[in-house]
Amino acid sequence: QVQLVESGGGLVQAGGSLRLSCAASGSIFRISAMGWYRQVSGKQRELVASISSDGRSNYADSVKGRFTISRDNAKNTVYLQMNNLKPEDTAVYYCNVPRPYGPYWGQGTQVTVSS
């Protein structure tokens, strides 16, 4: 099965930055879109950014201009650069392989933004 391992989460002050990484196993990485989701405990998981196999990206309105998704196919890794973080960005962030090749999910990495 495909395995996804997120890293890079942590505690940061409002206005700060973090870069999340998602290391993916398997040969499907190069041909699959990838996504980053986030979830607050007790709330719905929401899509924050996605990137196609050829590098085209989309963002939730709440993170446009602040977050950047990218991928390095040679390293089987997708990144989420998060700048100008806000307390409302606090959540567990999950890497995702969507359909048709998934869904597959990573274990999540906690991002906490203090005010």
GROMACS .gro file of N, CA and C in nm:
model
  345
    1GLN      N    1   0.082  -0.118   0.000
    1GLN     CA    2   0.000   0.000   0.000
    1GLN      C    3   0.088   0.126   0.000
    2VAL      N    4   0.028   0.235  -0.046
    2VAL     CA    5   0.097   0.363  -0.045
    2VAL      C    6   0.110   0.412   0.098
    3GLN      N    7   0.227   0.461   0.133
    3GLN     CA    8   0.249   0.519   0.264
    3GLN      C    9   0.287   0.666   0.251
    4LEU      N   10   0.230   0.748   0.337
    4LEU     CA   11   0.256   0.891   0.339
    4LEU      C   12   0.299   0.929   0.480
    5VAL      N   13   0.409   1.001   0.491
    5VAL     CA   14   0.461   1.041   0.620
    5VAL      C   15   0.483   1.191   0.621
    6GLU      N   16   0.406   1.261   0.704
    6GLU     CA   17   0.419   1.405   0.716
    6GLU      C   18   0.521   1.442   0.823
    7SER      N   19   0.582   1.556   0.805
    7SER     CA   20   0.673   1.610   0.904
    7SER      C   21   0.677   1.761   0.891
    8GLY      N   22   0.733   1.827   0.990
    8GLY     CA   23   0.753   1.970   0.984
    8GLY      C   24   0.658   2.053   1.067
    9GLY      N   25   0.560   1.990   1.129
    9GLY     CA   26   0.468   2.064   1.213
    9GLY      C   27   0.537   2.110   1.341
   10GLY      N   28   0.467   2.195   1.413
   10GLY     CA   29   0.522   2.246   1.537
   10GLY      C   30   0.445   2.364   1.588
   11LEU      N   31   0.504   2.432   1.684
   11LEU     CA   32   0.446   2.550   1.745
   11LEU      C   33   0.514   2.674   1.691
   12VAL      N   34   0.435   2.769   1.647
   12VAL     CA   35   0.489   2.892   1.591
   12VAL      C   36   0.400   3.009   1.632
   13GLN      N   37   0.460   3.125   1.645
   13GLN     CA   38   0.383   3.245   1.675
   13GLN      C   39   0.312   3.297   1.551
   14ALA      N   40   0.202   3.366   1.574
   14ALA     CA   41   0.131   3.429   1.463
   14ALA      C   42   0.226   3.515   1.381
   15GLY      N   43   0.214   3.503   1.250
   15GLY     CA   44   0.303   3.574   1.159
   15GLY      C   45   0.425   3.494   1.118
   16GLY      N   46   0.447   3.383   1.183
   16GLY     CA   47   0.562   3.299   1.152
   16GLY      C   48   0.536   3.205   1.037
   17SER      N   49   0.634   3.119   1.011
   17SER     CA   50   0.628   3.028   0.897
   17SER      C   51   0.667   2.887   0.938
   18LEU      N   52   0.613   2.792   0.865
   18LEU     CA   53   0.650   2.652   0.876
   18LEU      C   54   0.647   2.591   0.737
   19ARG      N   55   0.728   2.489   0.717
   19ARG     CA   56   0.721   2.411   0.594
   19ARG      C   57   0.693   2.266   0.627
   20LEU      N   58   0.581   2.216   0.579
   20LEU     CA   59   0.545   2.077   0.597
   20LEU      C   60   0.596   1.995   0.480
   21SER      N   61   0.637   1.873   0.510
   21SER     CA   62   0.681   1.780   0.408
   21SER      C   63   0.599   1.653   0.416
   22CYS      N   64   0.576   1.593   0.303
   22CYS     CA   65   0.508   1.464   0.296
   22CYS      C   66   0.589   1.374   0.205
   23ALA      N   67   0.647   1.272   0.263
   23ALA     CA   68   0.724   1.174   0.188
   23ALA      C   69   0.633   1.058   0.151
   24ALA      N   70   0.627   1.026   0.024
   24ALA     CA   71   0.536   0.924  -0.027
   24ALA      C   72   0.613   0.805  -0.080
   25SER      N   73   0.560   0.688  -0.056
   25SER     CA   74   0.615   0.566  -0.113
   25SER      C   75   0.540   0.532  -0.241
   26GLY      N   76   0.596   0.442  -0.319
   26GLY     CA   77   0.527   0.391  -0.436
   26GLY      C   78   0.551   0.470  -0.562
   27SER      N   79   0.521   0.407  -0.673
   27SER     CA   80   0.545   0.465  -0.804
   27SER      C   81   0.433   0.555  -0.853
   28ILE      N   82   0.322   0.562  -0.779
   28ILE     CA   83   0.209   0.641  -0.823
   28ILE      C   84   0.227   0.790  -0.799
   29PHE      N   85   0.328   0.828  -0.722
   29PHE     CA   86   0.345   0.968  -0.687
   29PHE      C   87   0.353   1.058  -0.810
   30ARG      N   88   0.432   1.018  -0.906
   30ARG     CA   89   0.456   1.103  -1.023
   30ARG      C   90   0.331   1.128  -1.107
   31ILE      N   91   0.234   1.037  -1.101
   31ILE     CA   92   0.116   1.049  -1.185
   31ILE      C   93  -0.008   1.093  -1.108
   32SER      N   94   0.003   1.109  -0.979
   32SER     CA   95  -0.112   1.144  -0.898
   32SER      C   96  -0.108   1.290  -0.854
   33ALA      N   97  -0.225   1.349  -0.850
   33ALA     CA   98  -0.238   1.474  -0.777
   33ALA      C   99  -0.212   1.449  -0.629
   34MET      N  100  -0.181   1.554  -0.556
   34MET     CA  101  -0.157   1.545  -0.413
   34MET      C  102  -0.230   1.660  -0.344
   35GLY      N  103  -0.264   1.639  -0.220
   35GLY     CA  104  -0.334   1.743  -0.147
   35GLY      C  105  -0.288   1.753  -0.003
   36TRP      N  106  -0.310   1.869   0.053
   36TRP     CA  107  -0.294   1.893   0.195
   36TRP      C  108  -0.431   1.929   0.252
   37TYR      N  109  -0.469   1.860   0.357
   37TYR     CA  110  -0.591   1.887   0.430
   37TYR      C  111  -0.555   1.926   0.573
   38ARG      N  112  -0.650   1.986   0.641
   38ARG     CA  113  -0.631   2.011   0.782
   38ARG      C  114  -0.761   1.985   0.857
   39GLN      N  115  -0.747   1.953   0.984
   39GLN     CA  116  -0.862   1.919   1.065
   39GLN      C  117  -0.841   1.964   1.208
   40VAL      N  118  -0.939   2.037   1.258
   40VAL     CA  119  -0.945   2.073   1.398
   40VAL      C  120  -1.028   1.965   1.468
   41SER      N  121  -0.987   1.927   1.588
   41SER     CA  122  -1.057   1.823   1.662
   41SER      C  123  -1.206   1.854   1.671
   42GLY      N  124  -1.287   1.757   1.632
   42GLY     CA  125  -1.431   1.774   1.636
   42GLY      C  126  -1.491   1.845   1.516
   43LYS      N  127  -1.406   1.887   1.421
   43LYS     CA  128  -1.453   1.958   1.304
   43LYS      C  129  -1.428   1.876   1.178
   44GLN      N  130  -1.487   1.921   1.068
   44GLN     CA  131  -1.469   1.854   0.939
   44GLN      C  132  -1.328   1.876   0.886
   45ARG      N  133  -1.274   1.774   0.822
   45ARG     CA  134  -1.147   1.789   0.754
   45ARG      C  135  -1.167   1.871   0.627
   46GLU      N  136  -1.080   1.968   0.603
   46GLU     CA  137  -1.096   2.056   0.489
   46GLU      C  138  -0.971   2.059   0.402
   47LEU      N  139  -0.994   2.070   0.273
   47LEU     CA  140  -0.884   2.081   0.177
   47LEU      C  141  -0.827   2.221   0.182
   48VAL      N  142  -0.696   2.232   0.196
   48VAL     CA  143  -0.631   2.363   0.197
   48VAL      C  144  -0.551   2.390   0.071
   49ALA      N  145  -0.498   2.287   0.008
   49ALA     CA  146  -0.419   2.306  -0.113
   49ALA      C  147  -0.408   2.174  -0.187
   50SER      N  148  -0.398   2.183  -0.318
   50SER     CA  149  -0.378   2.064  -0.400
   50SER      C  150  -0.284   2.098  -0.514
   51ILE      N  151  -0.221   1.995  -0.568
   51ILE     CA  152  -0.130   2.013  -0.679
   51ILE      C  153  -0.145   1.896  -0.774
   52SER      N  154  -0.153   1.925  -0.902
   52SER     CA  155  -0.168   1.822  -1.002
   52SER      C  156  -0.034   1.755  -1.029
   53SER      N  157  -0.039   1.648  -1.107
   53SER     CA  158   0.084   1.576  -1.139
   53SER      C  159   0.182   1.662  -1.218
   54ASP      N  160   0.133   1.761  -1.291
   54ASP     CA  161   0.220   1.849  -1.367
   54ASP      C  162   0.247   1.982  -1.298
   55GLY      N  163   0.210   1.992  -1.170
   55GLY     CA  164   0.249   2.106  -1.091
   55GLY      C  165   0.151   2.221  -1.081
   56ARG      N  166   0.032   2.204  -1.132
   56ARG     CA  167  -0.070   2.309  -1.119
   56ARG      C  168  -0.134   2.304  -0.981
   57SER      N  169  -0.146   2.418  -0.917
   57SER     CA  170  -0.191   2.422  -0.779
   57SER      C  171  -0.320   2.499  -0.761
   58ASN      N  172  -0.391   2.464  -0.655
   58ASN     CA  173  -0.513   2.532  -0.613
   58ASN      C  174  -0.511   2.547  -0.462
   59TYR      N  175  -0.580   2.651  -0.414
   59TYR     CA  176  -0.578   2.682  -0.272
   59TYR      C  177  -0.716   2.719  -0.222
   60ALA      N  178  -0.741   2.686  -0.097
   60ALA     CA  179  -0.858   2.740  -0.031
   60ALA      C  180  -0.843   2.891  -0.018
   61ASP      N  181  -0.955   2.962  -0.025
   61ASP     CA  182  -0.950   3.107  -0.017
   61ASP      C  183  -0.881   3.155   0.112
   62SER      N  184  -0.898   3.081   0.218
   62SER     CA  185  -0.845   3.122   0.347
   62SER      C  186  -0.692   3.122   0.353
   63VAL      N  187  -0.627   3.053   0.260
   63VAL     CA  188  -0.481   3.043   0.264
   63VAL      C  189  -0.414   3.103   0.141
   64LYS      N  190  -0.491   3.150   0.044
   64LYS     CA  191  -0.433   3.209  -0.076
   64LYS      C  192  -0.342   3.326  -0.040
   65GLY      N  193  -0.227   3.328  -0.103
   65GLY     CA  194  -0.130   3.433  -0.078
   65GLY      C  195  -0.040   3.406   0.041
   66ARG      N  196  -0.072   3.304   0.120
   66ARG     CA  197   0.007   3.272   0.238
   66ARG      C  198   0.073   3.134   0.229
   67PHE      N  199   0.003   3.038   0.170
   67PHE     CA  200   0.053   2.901   0.159
   67PHE      C  201   0.093   2.872   0.016
   68THR      N  202   0.195   2.789   0.000
   68THR     CA  203   0.238   2.743  -0.131
   68THR      C  204   0.261   2.593  -0.128
   69ILE      N  205   0.194   2.523  -0.218
   69ILE     CA  206   0.215   2.379  -0.230
   69ILE      C  207   0.312   2.354  -0.346
   70SER      N  208   0.400   2.260  -0.329
   70SER     CA  209   0.495   2.225  -0.433
   70SER      C  210   0.527   2.077  -0.424
   71ARG      N  211   0.591   2.026  -0.527
   71ARG     CA  212   0.628   1.885  -0.525
   71ARG      C  213   0.763   1.866  -0.590
   72ASP      N  214   0.832   1.764  -0.544
   72ASP     CA  215   0.960   1.724  -0.601
   72ASP      C  216   0.945   1.577  -0.636
   73ASN      N  217   0.917   1.550  -0.762
   73ASN     CA  218   0.891   1.413  -0.804
   73ASN      C  219   1.014   1.322  -0.788
   74ALA      N  220   1.132   1.380  -0.802
   74ALA     CA  221   1.253   1.302  -0.785
   74ALA      C  222   1.269   1.250  -0.643
   75LYS      N  223   1.211   1.322  -0.547
   75LYS     CA  224   1.219   1.284  -0.407
   75LYS      C  225   1.089   1.225  -0.354
   76ASN      N  226   0.989   1.211  -0.440
   76ASN     CA  227   0.858   1.161  -0.398
   76ASN      C  228   0.805   1.238  -0.277
   77THR      N  229   0.816   1.369  -0.283
   77THR     CA  230   0.781   1.453  -0.170
   77THR      C  231   0.697   1.572  -0.214
   78VAL      N  232   0.595   1.602  -0.136
   78VAL     CA  233   0.515   1.721  -0.156
   78VAL      C  234   0.532   1.810  -0.034
   79TYR      N  235   0.535   1.940  -0.056
   79TYR     CA  236   0.559   2.036   0.049
   79TYR      C  237   0.442   2.133   0.063
   80LEU      N  238   0.429   2.187   0.181
   80LEU     CA  239   0.337   2.298   0.203
   80LEU      C  240   0.412   2.406   0.280
   81GLN      N  241   0.448   2.512   0.210
   81GLN     CA  242   0.512   2.626   0.274
   81GLN      C  243   0.402   2.716   0.328
   82MET      N  244   0.405   2.741   0.457
   82MET     CA  245   0.301   2.819   0.523
   82MET      C  246   0.365   2.945   0.581
   83ASN      N  247   0.327   3.059   0.527
   83ASN     CA  248   0.377   3.187   0.572
   83ASN      C  249   0.266   3.269   0.635
   84ASN      N  250   0.306   3.368   0.714
   84ASN     CA  251   0.210   3.456   0.780
   84ASN      C  252   0.101   3.376   0.849
   85LEU      N  253   0.142   3.281   0.929
   85LEU     CA  254   0.047   3.193   0.995
   85LEU      C  255  -0.041   3.268   1.094
   86LYS      N  256  -0.164   3.222   1.103
   86LYS     CA  257  -0.264   3.281   1.190
   86LYS      C  258  -0.314   3.176   1.289
   87PRO      N  259  -0.366   3.218   1.404
   87PRO     CA  260  -0.418   3.120   1.499
   87PRO      C  261  -0.522   3.027   1.440
   88GLU      N  262  -0.602   3.076   1.347
   88GLU     CA  263  -0.703   2.992   1.284
   88GLU      C  264  -0.646   2.885   1.192
   89ASP      N  265  -0.515   2.890   1.166
   89ASP     CA  266  -0.449   2.784   1.092
   89ASP      C  267  -0.416   2.663   1.180
   90THR      N  268  -0.433   2.676   1.309
   90THR     CA  269  -0.404   2.567   1.401
   90THR      C  270  -0.491   2.446   1.368
   91ALA      N  271  -0.426   2.333   1.346
   91ALA     CA  272  -0.496   2.211   1.306
   91ALA      C  273  -0.394   2.100   1.292
   92VAL      N  274  -0.445   1.979   1.273
   92VAL     CA  275  -0.361   1.870   1.227
   92VAL      C  276  -0.366   1.870   1.076
   93TYR      N  277  -0.249   1.869   1.014
   93TYR     CA  278  -0.239   1.875   0.869
   93TYR      C  279  -0.207   1.736   0.814
   94TYR      N  280  -0.281   1.696   0.712
   94TYR     CA  281  -0.270   1.564   0.653
   94TYR      C  282  -0.235   1.571   0.506
   95CYS      N  283  -0.145   1.486   0.466
   95CYS     CA  284  -0.113   1.467   0.326
   95CYS      C  285  -0.209   1.364   0.266
   96ASN      N  286  -0.247   1.385   0.141
   96ASN     CA  287  -0.350   1.303   0.079
   96ASN      C  288  -0.317   1.269  -0.065
   97VAL      N  289  -0.337   1.144  -0.101
   97VAL     CA  290  -0.342   1.101  -0.240
   97VAL      C  291  -0.489   1.082  -0.274
   98PRO      N  292  -0.543   1.164  -0.365
   98PRO     CA  293  -0.685   1.152  -0.397
   98PRO      C  294  -0.714   1.043  -0.499
   99ARG      N  295  -0.844   1.023  -0.523
   99ARG     CA  296  -0.885   0.936  -0.631
   99ARG      C  297  -0.832   0.992  -0.763
  100PRO      N  298  -0.803   0.907  -0.861
  100PRO     CA  299  -0.834   0.763  -0.870
  100PRO      C  300  -0.731   0.671  -0.807
  101TYR      N  301  -0.615   0.723  -0.770
  101TYR     CA  302  -0.509   0.638  -0.716
  101TYR      C  303  -0.524   0.616  -0.566
  102GLY      N  304  -0.601   0.696  -0.500
  102GLY     CA  305  -0.628   0.685  -0.357
  102GLY      C  306  -0.776   0.674  -0.331
  103PRO      N  307  -0.821   0.705  -0.211
  103PRO     CA  308  -0.750   0.792  -0.117
  103PRO      C  309  -0.653   0.721  -0.024
  104TYR      N  310  -0.544   0.787  -0.001
  104TYR     CA  311  -0.448   0.749   0.100
  104TYR      C  312  -0.421   0.871   0.186
  105TRP      N  313  -0.396   0.847   0.314
  105TRP     CA  314  -0.372   0.955   0.409
  105TRP      C  315  -0.247   0.929   0.492
  106GLY      N  316  -0.178   1.034   0.524
  106GLY     CA  317  -0.070   1.026   0.620
  106GLY      C  318  -0.125   1.029   0.762
  107GLN      N  319  -0.035   1.022   0.858
  107GLN     CA  320  -0.076   1.018   0.998
  107GLN      C  321  -0.109   1.155   1.055
  108GLY      N  322  -0.069   1.259   0.986
  108GLY     CA  323  -0.095   1.394   1.029
  108GLY      C  324   0.020   1.454   1.108
  109THR      N  325   0.033   1.584   1.099
  109THR     CA  326   0.131   1.657   1.178
  109THR      C  327   0.064   1.781   1.236
  110GLN      N  328   0.087   1.804   1.364
  110GLN     CA  329   0.020   1.912   1.435
  110GLN      C  330   0.087   2.046   1.407
  111VAL      N  331   0.005   2.144   1.372
  111VAL     CA  332   0.050   2.282   1.358
  111VAL      C  333  -0.027   2.366   1.459
  112THR      N  334   0.044   2.433   1.545
  112THR     CA  335  -0.019   2.519   1.645
  112THR      C  336   0.037   2.660   1.631
  113VAL      N  337  -0.052   2.756   1.612
  113VAL     CA  338  -0.014   2.895   1.595
  113VAL      C  339  -0.065   2.973   1.715
  114SER      N  340   0.026   3.030   1.790
  114SER     CA  341  -0.011   3.105   1.909
  114SER      C  342  -0.038   3.250   1.874
  115SER      N  343  -0.127   3.312   1.948
  115SER     CA  344  -0.165   3.450   1.924
  115SER      C  345  -0.082   3.547   2.007
   0.00000   0.00000   0.00000
